[in-house]
Short mmCIF file of C-alpha atoms in Angstrom, two decimals:
data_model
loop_
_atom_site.label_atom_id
_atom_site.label_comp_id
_atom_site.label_asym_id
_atom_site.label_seq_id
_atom_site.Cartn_x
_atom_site.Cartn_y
_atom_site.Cartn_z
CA UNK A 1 148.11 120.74 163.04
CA UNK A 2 146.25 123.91 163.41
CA UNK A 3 147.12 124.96 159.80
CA UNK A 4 146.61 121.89 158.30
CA UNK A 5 143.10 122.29 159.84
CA UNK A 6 142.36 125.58 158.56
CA UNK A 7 143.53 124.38 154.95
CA UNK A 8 141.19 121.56 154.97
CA UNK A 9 138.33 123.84 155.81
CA UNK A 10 139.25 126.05 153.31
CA UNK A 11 139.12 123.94 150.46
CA UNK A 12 135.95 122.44 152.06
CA UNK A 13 134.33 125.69 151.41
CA UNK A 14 135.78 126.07 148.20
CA UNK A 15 134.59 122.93 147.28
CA UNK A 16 131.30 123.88 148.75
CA UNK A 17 131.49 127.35 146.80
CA UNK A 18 131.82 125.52 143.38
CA UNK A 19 129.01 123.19 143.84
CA UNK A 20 126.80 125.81 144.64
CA UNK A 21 128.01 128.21 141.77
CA UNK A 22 127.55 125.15 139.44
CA UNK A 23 123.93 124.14 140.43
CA UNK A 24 122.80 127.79 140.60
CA UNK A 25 122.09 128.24 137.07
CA UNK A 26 119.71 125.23 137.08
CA UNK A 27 118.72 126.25 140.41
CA UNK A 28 117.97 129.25 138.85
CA UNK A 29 115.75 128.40 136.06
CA UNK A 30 114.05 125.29 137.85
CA UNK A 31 112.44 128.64 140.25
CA UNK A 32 111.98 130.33 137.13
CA UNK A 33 109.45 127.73 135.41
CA UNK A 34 107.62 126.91 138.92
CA UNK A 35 107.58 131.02 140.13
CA UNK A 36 106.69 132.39 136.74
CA UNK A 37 103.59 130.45 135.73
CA UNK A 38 102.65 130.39 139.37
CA UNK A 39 102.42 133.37 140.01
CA UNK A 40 100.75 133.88 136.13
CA UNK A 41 97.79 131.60 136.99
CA UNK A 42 97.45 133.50 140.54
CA UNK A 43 97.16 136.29 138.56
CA UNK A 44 94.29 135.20 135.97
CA UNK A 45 92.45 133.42 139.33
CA UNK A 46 92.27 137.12 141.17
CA UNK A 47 91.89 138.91 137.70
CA UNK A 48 88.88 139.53 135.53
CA UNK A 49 87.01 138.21 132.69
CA UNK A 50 86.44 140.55 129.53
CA UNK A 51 82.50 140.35 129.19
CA UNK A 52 82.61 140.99 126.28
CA UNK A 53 85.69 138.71 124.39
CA UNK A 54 85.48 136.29 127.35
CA UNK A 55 88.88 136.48 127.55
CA UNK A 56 90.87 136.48 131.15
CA UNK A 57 92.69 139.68 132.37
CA UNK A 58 95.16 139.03 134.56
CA UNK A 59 95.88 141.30 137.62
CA UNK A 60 99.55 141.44 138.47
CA UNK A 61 99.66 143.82 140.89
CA UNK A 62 98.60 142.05 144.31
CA UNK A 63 97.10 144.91 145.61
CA UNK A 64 94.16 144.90 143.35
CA UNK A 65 93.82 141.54 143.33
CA UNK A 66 89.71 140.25 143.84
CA UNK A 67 89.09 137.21 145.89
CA UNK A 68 85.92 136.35 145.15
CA UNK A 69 85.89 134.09 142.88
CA UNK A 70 88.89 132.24 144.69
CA UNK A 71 86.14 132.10 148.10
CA UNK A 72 83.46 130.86 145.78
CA UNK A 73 85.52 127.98 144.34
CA UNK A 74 86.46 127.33 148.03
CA UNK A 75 82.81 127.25 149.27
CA UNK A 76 81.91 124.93 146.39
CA UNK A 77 84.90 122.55 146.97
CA UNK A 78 84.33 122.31 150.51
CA UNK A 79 79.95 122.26 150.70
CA UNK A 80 79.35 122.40 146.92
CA UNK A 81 79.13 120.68 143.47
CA UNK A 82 82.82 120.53 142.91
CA UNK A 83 83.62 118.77 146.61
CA UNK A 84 82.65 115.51 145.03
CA UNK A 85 84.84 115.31 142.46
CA UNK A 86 87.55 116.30 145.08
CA UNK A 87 86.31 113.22 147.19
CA UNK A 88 86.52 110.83 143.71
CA UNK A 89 89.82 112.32 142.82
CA UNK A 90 91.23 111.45 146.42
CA UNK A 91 89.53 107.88 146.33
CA UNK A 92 91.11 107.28 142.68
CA UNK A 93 94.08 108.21 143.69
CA UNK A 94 94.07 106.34 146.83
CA UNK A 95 93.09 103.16 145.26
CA UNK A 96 95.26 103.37 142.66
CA UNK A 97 98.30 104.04 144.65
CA UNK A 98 97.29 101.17 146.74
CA UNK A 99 97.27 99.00 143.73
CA UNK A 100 100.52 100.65 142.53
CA UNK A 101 101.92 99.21 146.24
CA UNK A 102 100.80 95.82 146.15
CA UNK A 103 101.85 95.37 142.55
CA UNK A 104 105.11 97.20 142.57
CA UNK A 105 106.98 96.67 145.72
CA UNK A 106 107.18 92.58 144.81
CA UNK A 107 108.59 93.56 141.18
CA UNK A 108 110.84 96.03 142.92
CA UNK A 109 111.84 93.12 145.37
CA UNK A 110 112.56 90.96 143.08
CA UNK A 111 114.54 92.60 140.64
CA UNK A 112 116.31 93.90 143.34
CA UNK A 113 116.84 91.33 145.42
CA UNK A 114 116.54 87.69 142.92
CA UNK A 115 116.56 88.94 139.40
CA UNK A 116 120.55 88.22 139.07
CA UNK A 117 122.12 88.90 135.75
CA UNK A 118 118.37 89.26 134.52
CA UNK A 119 118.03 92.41 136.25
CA UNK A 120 119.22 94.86 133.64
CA UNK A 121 116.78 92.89 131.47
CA UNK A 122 114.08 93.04 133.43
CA UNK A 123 114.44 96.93 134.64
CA UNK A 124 114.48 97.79 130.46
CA UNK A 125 111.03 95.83 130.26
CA UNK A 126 110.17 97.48 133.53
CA UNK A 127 110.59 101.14 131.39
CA UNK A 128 109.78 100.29 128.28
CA UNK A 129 106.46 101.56 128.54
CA UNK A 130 108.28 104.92 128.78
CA UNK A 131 109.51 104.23 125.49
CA UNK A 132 105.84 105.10 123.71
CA UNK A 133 104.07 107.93 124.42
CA UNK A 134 101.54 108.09 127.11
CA UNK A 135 98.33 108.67 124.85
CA UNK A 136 99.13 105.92 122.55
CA UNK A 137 99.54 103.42 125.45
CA UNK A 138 96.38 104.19 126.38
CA UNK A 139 94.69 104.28 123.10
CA UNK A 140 95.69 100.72 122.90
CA UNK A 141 93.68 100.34 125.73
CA UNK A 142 90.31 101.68 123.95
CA UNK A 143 90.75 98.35 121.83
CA UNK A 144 91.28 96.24 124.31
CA UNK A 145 88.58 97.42 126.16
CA UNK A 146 85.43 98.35 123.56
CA UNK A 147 82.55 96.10 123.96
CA UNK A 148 83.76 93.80 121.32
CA UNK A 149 87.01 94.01 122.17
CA UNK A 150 89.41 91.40 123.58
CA UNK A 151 88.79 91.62 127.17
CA UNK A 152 85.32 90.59 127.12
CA UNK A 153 85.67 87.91 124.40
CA UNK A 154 88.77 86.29 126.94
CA UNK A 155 86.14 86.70 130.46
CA UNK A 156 83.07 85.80 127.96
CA UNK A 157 84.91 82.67 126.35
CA UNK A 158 85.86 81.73 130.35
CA UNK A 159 82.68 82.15 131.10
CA UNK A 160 83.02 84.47 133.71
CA UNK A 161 80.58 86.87 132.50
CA UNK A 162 77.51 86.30 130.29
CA UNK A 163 77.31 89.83 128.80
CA UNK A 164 79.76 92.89 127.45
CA UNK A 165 80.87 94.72 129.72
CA UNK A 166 80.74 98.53 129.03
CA UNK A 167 84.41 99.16 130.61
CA UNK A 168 84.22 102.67 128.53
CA UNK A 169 81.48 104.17 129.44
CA UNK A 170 81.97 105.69 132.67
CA UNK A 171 83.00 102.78 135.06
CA UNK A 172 85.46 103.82 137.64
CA UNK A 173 87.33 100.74 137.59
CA UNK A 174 88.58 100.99 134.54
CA UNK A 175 89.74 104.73 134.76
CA UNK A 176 91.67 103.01 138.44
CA UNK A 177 93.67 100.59 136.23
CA UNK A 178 94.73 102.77 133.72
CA UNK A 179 96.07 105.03 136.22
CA UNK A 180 97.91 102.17 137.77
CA UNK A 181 98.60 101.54 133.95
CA UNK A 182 100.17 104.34 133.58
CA UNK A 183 102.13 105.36 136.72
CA UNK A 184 103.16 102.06 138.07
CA UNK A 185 106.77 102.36 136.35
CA UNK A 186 107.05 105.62 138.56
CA UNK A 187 106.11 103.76 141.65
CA UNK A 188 108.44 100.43 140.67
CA UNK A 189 112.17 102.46 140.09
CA UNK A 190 112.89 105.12 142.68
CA UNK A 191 111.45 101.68 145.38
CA UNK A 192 113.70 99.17 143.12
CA UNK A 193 116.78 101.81 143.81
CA UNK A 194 116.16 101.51 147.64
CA UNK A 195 116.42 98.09 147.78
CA UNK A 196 119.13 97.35 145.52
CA UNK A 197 121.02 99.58 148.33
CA UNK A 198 120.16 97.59 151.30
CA UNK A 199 123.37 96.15 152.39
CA UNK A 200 123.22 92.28 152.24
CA UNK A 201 125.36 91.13 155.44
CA UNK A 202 122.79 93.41 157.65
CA UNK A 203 120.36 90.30 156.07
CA UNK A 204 122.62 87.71 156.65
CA UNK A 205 123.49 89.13 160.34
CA UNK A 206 119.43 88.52 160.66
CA UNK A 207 119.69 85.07 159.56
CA UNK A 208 122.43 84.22 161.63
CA UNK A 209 120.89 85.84 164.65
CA UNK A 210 117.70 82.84 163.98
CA UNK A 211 115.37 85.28 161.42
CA UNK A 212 113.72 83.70 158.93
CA UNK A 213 113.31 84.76 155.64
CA UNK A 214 109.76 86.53 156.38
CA UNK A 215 111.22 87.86 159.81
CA UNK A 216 114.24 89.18 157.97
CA UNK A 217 112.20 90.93 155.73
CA UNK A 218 109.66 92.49 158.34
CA UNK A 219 112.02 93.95 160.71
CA UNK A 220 114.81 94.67 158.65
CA UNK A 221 114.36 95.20 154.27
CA UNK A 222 111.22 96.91 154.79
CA UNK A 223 112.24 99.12 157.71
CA UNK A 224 115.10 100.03 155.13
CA UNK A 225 112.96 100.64 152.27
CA UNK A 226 110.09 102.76 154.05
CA UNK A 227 112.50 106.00 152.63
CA UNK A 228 111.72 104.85 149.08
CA UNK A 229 108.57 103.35 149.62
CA UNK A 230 107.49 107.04 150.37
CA UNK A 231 109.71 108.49 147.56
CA UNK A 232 107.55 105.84 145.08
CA UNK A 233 104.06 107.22 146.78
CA UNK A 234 104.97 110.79 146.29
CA UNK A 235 106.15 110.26 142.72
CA UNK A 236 103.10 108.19 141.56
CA UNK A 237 100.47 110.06 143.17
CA UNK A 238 101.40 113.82 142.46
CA UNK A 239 100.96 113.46 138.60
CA UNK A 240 97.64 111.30 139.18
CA UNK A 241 96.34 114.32 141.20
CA UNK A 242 96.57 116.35 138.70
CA UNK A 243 95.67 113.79 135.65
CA UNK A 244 92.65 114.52 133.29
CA UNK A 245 93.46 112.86 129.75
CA UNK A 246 93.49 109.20 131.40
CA UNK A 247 89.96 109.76 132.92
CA UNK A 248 89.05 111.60 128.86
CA UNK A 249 90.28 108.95 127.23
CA UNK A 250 89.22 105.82 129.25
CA UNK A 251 85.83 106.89 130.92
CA UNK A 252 84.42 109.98 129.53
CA UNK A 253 81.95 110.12 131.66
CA UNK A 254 80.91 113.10 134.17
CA UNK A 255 80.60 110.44 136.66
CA UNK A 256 84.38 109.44 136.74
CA UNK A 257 85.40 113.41 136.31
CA UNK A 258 88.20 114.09 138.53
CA UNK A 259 89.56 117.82 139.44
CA UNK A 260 91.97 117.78 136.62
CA UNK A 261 88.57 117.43 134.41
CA UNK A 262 87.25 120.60 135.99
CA UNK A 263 90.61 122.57 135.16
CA UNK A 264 90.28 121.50 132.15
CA UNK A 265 87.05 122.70 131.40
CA UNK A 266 87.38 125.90 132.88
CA UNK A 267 90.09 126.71 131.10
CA UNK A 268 89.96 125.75 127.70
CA UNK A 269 86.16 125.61 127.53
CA UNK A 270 84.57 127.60 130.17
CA UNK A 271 83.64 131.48 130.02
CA UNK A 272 84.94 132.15 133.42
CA UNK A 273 88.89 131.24 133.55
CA UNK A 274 89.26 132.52 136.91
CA UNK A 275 87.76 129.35 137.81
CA UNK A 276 89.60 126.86 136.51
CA UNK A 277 92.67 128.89 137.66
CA UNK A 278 91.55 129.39 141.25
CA UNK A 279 91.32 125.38 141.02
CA UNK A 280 94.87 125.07 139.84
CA UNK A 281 95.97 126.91 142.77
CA UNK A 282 93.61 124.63 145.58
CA UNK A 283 94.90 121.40 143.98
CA UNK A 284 98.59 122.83 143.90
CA UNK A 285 97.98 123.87 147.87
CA UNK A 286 96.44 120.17 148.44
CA UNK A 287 99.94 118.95 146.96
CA UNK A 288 101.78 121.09 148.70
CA UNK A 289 100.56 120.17 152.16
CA UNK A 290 100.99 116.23 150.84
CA UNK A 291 104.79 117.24 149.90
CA UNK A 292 105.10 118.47 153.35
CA UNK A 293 104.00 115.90 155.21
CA UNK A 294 106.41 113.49 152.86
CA UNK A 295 109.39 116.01 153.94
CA UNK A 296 108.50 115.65 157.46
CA UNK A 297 107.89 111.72 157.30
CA UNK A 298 110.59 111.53 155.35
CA UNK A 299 113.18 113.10 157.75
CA UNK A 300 111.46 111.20 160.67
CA UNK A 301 112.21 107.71 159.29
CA UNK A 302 115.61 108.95 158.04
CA UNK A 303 115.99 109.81 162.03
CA UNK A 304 114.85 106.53 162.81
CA UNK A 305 117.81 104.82 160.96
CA UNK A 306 120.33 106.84 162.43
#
């Protein structure tokens, strides 16, 4: 018994061994692509600015490395000019992932859970935005949405406004819905793959136990899908964080600017780049704490189950 034992934990490890050997290439070059131009636009934010070609020079050696403009885009995100658009890019994103919830988890639901045979069908219209690229989707909006476009002759024609509305110049509802536009798809399939998992009979042991259908689903398919309702959240709202050409495109408008705006300006057509990279590297600290608290919830709730 004891060998036969020690021969199963060998080819455990073995098995172990080969996994590890096979993802470490990827592993590998995944660090590679985050560690690299990390530590690239560290460099240009603690670097210098050539007066004279207005062109960035990096620092790469940390010792050298000048904080001041890093503390200056702190003071100004925290007491400054640029802590308002922090504030409107955490409201957008808030709002929008709200949205995102309250639309997606009942199309998640029910493909998951009532779609039938329709729900290959269903899931392929559910991604078929995918299908066209994200700019054209959205210059489809800029029709739909122009003063004379359809939008306001449908609410005009149902009387439920008596004048245009200027949806494209600068109204934050419109840049909300086009993020919810354009990242509810990301929100709908990782949630739609938790629930297809939940294991029917513990919903029928529910019913027989006197639950009702509403009961059933409060205390036991949405305990279950809490792990993918965070999964969704995390998903959707990382890339609106960091989101600019939605807000361009849609809006416009300094008063619907969010921080991917600033970076953008900064870097492409501001004279001091250290800026816009000492930005990149707040937001990317202000996802970074968000990832960490999803870790931590995350392992919590997968306690919980247990």
């Amino acid at each position: 018994m004891r060998v036969t034992g020690r021969a199963t934990a060998r080819r455990g490890v073995a098995r172990t061994g080969l996994w590890a050997a096979l993802a470490a290439p990827g592993t590998l070059w995944l660090l590679a692509l985050f560690a690299v131009p990390f530590y690239a636009v560290a460099a240009v934010a603690f670097g210098y600015t050539d007066p004279l070609f207005n062109a960035p020079i990096p620092e790469w050696d940390p010792r050298y490395w000048d904080v001041t403009t890093f503390g200056e885009v702190v003071q100004r995100s925290l007491t400054g000019d640029l802590r308002p658009v922090f504030l409107r890019t955490l409201l957008y994103v808030g709002v929008a992932l709200t949205v995102c919830v309250l639309i997606g988890y009942p199309v998640a639901y029910y493909l998951a859970r009532h779609a039938g045979r329709r729900k290959g069908l269903l899931l392929a219209l559910v991604l078929a935005p995918w299908w066209i690229n994200y700019i054209t989707r959205m210059l489809a909006w800029l029709n739909l949405l122009q003063d004379d476009g359809y939008v306001n002759d449908l609410l005009m024609a149902g009387h439920l406004i008596s004048e245009p509305v200027r949806w494209l110049s600068g109204n934050p509802y419109t840049v909300i819905l086009a993020l919810v536009y354009g990242y509810i798809p990301f929100f709908i399939v990782p949630l739609f793959s938790t629930l297809d998992r939940v294991d029917e009979r513990l919903l029928e042991a529910a019913r027989d136990l006197g639950c009702t259908g509403a009961r059933a689903f409060w205390h036991v398919t949405l305990p279950l899908s809490r792990h993918g309702l965070m999964t969704a959240a995390a998903i959707t709202a990382l890339p609106m964080f960091g989101d600019y050409y939605t807000t361009t495109l849609v809006s416009g408008s300094p008063t619907t600017t969010m921080v991917g705006n600033q970076i953008e300006f900064y870097l492409l057509g501001g004279s001091r780049k250290e800026l816009g990279a000492s930005l990149v590297l707040i937001l990317s600290a202000l996802l970074m704490a968000l990832m960490a608290y999803y870790l931590i919830a995350t392992r919590r709730a997968e306690r919980d189950l247990t």
